[in-house]
CSV table of C-alpha atoms in Angstrom, one decimal:
chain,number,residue,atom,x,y,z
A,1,UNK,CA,-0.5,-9.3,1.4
A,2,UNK,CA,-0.5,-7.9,-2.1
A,3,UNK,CA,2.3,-7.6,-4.0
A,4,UNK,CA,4.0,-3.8,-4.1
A,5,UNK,CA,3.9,-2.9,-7.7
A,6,UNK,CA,4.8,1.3,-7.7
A,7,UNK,CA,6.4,3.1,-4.8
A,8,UNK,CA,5.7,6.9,-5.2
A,9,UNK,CA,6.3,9.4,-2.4
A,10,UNK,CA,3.9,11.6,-1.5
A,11,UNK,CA,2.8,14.4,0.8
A,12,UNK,CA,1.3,14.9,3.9
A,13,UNK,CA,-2.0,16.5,1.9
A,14,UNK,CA,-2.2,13.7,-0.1
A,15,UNK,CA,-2.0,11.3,2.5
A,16,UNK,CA,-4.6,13.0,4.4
A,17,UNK,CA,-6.9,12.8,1.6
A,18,UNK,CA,-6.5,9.2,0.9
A,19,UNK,CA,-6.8,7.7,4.6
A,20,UNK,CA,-9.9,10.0,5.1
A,21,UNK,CA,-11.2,8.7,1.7
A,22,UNK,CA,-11.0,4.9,3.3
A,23,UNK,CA,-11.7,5.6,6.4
A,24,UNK,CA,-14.6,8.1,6.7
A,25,UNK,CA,-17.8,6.1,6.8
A,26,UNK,CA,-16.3,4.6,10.1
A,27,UNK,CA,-14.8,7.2,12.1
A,28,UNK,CA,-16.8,6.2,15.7
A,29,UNK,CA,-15.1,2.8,15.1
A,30,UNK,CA,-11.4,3.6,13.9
A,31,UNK,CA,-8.6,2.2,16.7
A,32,UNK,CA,-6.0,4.7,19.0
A,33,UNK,CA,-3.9,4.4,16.6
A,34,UNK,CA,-5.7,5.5,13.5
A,35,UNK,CA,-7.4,8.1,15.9
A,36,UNK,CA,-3.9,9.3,15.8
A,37,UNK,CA,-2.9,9.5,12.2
A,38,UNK,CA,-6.1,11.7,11.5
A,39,UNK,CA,-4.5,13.9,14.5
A,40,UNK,CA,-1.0,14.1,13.1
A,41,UNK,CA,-2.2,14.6,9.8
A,42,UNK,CA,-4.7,17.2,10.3
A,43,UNK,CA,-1.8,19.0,12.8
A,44,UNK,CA,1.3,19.3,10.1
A,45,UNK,CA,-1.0,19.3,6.6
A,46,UNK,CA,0.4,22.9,6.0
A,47,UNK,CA,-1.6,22.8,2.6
A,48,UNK,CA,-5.2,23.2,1.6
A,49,UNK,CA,-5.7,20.4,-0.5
A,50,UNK,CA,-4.0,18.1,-2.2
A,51,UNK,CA,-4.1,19.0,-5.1
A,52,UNK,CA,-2.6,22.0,-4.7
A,53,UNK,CA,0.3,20.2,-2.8
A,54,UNK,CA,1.3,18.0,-6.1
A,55,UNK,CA,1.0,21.1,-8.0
A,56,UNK,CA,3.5,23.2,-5.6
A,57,UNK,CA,5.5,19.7,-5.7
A,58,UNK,CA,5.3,19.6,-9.6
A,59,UNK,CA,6.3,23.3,-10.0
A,60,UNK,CA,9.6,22.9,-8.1
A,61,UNK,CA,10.5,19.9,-9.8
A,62,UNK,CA,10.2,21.5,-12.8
A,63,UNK,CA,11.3,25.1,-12.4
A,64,UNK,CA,14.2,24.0,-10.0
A,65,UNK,CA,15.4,20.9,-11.1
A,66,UNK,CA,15.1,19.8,-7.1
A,67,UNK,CA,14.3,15.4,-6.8
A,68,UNK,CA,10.8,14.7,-6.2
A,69,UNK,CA,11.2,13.6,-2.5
A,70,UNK,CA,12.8,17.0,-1.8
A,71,UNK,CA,10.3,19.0,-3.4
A,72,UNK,CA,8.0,17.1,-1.2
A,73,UNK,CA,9.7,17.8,1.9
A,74,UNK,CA,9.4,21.5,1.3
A,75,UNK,CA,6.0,20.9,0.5
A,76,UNK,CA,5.1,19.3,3.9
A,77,UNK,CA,7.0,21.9,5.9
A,78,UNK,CA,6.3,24.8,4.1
A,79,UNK,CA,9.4,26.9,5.4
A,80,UNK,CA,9.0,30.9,5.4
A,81,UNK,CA,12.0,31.9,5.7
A,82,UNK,CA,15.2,32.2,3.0
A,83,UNK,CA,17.8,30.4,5.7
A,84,UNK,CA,15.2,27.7,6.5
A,85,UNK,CA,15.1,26.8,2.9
A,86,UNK,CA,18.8,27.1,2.3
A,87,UNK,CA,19.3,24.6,5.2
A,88,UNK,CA,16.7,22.0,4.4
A,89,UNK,CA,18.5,22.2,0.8
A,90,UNK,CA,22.2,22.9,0.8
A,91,UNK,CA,23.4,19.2,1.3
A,92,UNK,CA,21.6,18.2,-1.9
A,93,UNK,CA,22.0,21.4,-3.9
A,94,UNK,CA,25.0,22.9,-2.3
A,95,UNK,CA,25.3,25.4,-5.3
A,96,UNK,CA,22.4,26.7,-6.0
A,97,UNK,CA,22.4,30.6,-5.5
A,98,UNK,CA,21.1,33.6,-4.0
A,99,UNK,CA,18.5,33.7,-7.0
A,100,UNK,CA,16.8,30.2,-7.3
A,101,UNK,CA,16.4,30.5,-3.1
A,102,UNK,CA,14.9,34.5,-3.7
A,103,UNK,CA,12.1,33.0,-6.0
């Protein structure tokens, strides 16, 4: 088994994009379980590529100030609502106000 060198977190998109990379040429012959991961991915990628998901990712990290794995979580759940937000959030940014959660 190789050795881990980096450990970056990424998100749902992303992960879709690099199993289907690997896998693609042998879909007919991929196991249950991999049959399953294409599911699960395909049903909660909320994003349209991704691409565009490290770019929503890089945008909150940077406007924001929020950690990386928390932008990515907001990423792969892609709440629509104010409260959603505020509760995904509030134990790791218990003071951020009304205006950062508006925008």
């Amino acid at each position: 088994m190789p050795d881990v060198i980096k450990k970056t977190p990424i998100t749902i998109s992303e992960v879709k994009e690099l199993v289907y990379s690997r896998w693609s040429e042998n879909l007919s012959s991929l196991i249950i379980d991999q049959r399953k991961l294409f599911e699960y991915l395909s049903k909660y990628d909320k994003v349209s590529s991704a691409k565009e998901a490290r770019e929503a990712v890089k945008r909150l990290v940077e406007d924001y100030g929020i950690k990386e794995e928390d932008a990515i979580m907001l990423v792969d759940i892609a709440p629509e609502k104010k409260d959603e937000i505020m509760a995904y959030l509030y134990r790791g940014y218990p003071l951020l106000g009304e205006k950062e959660y508006e925008a």
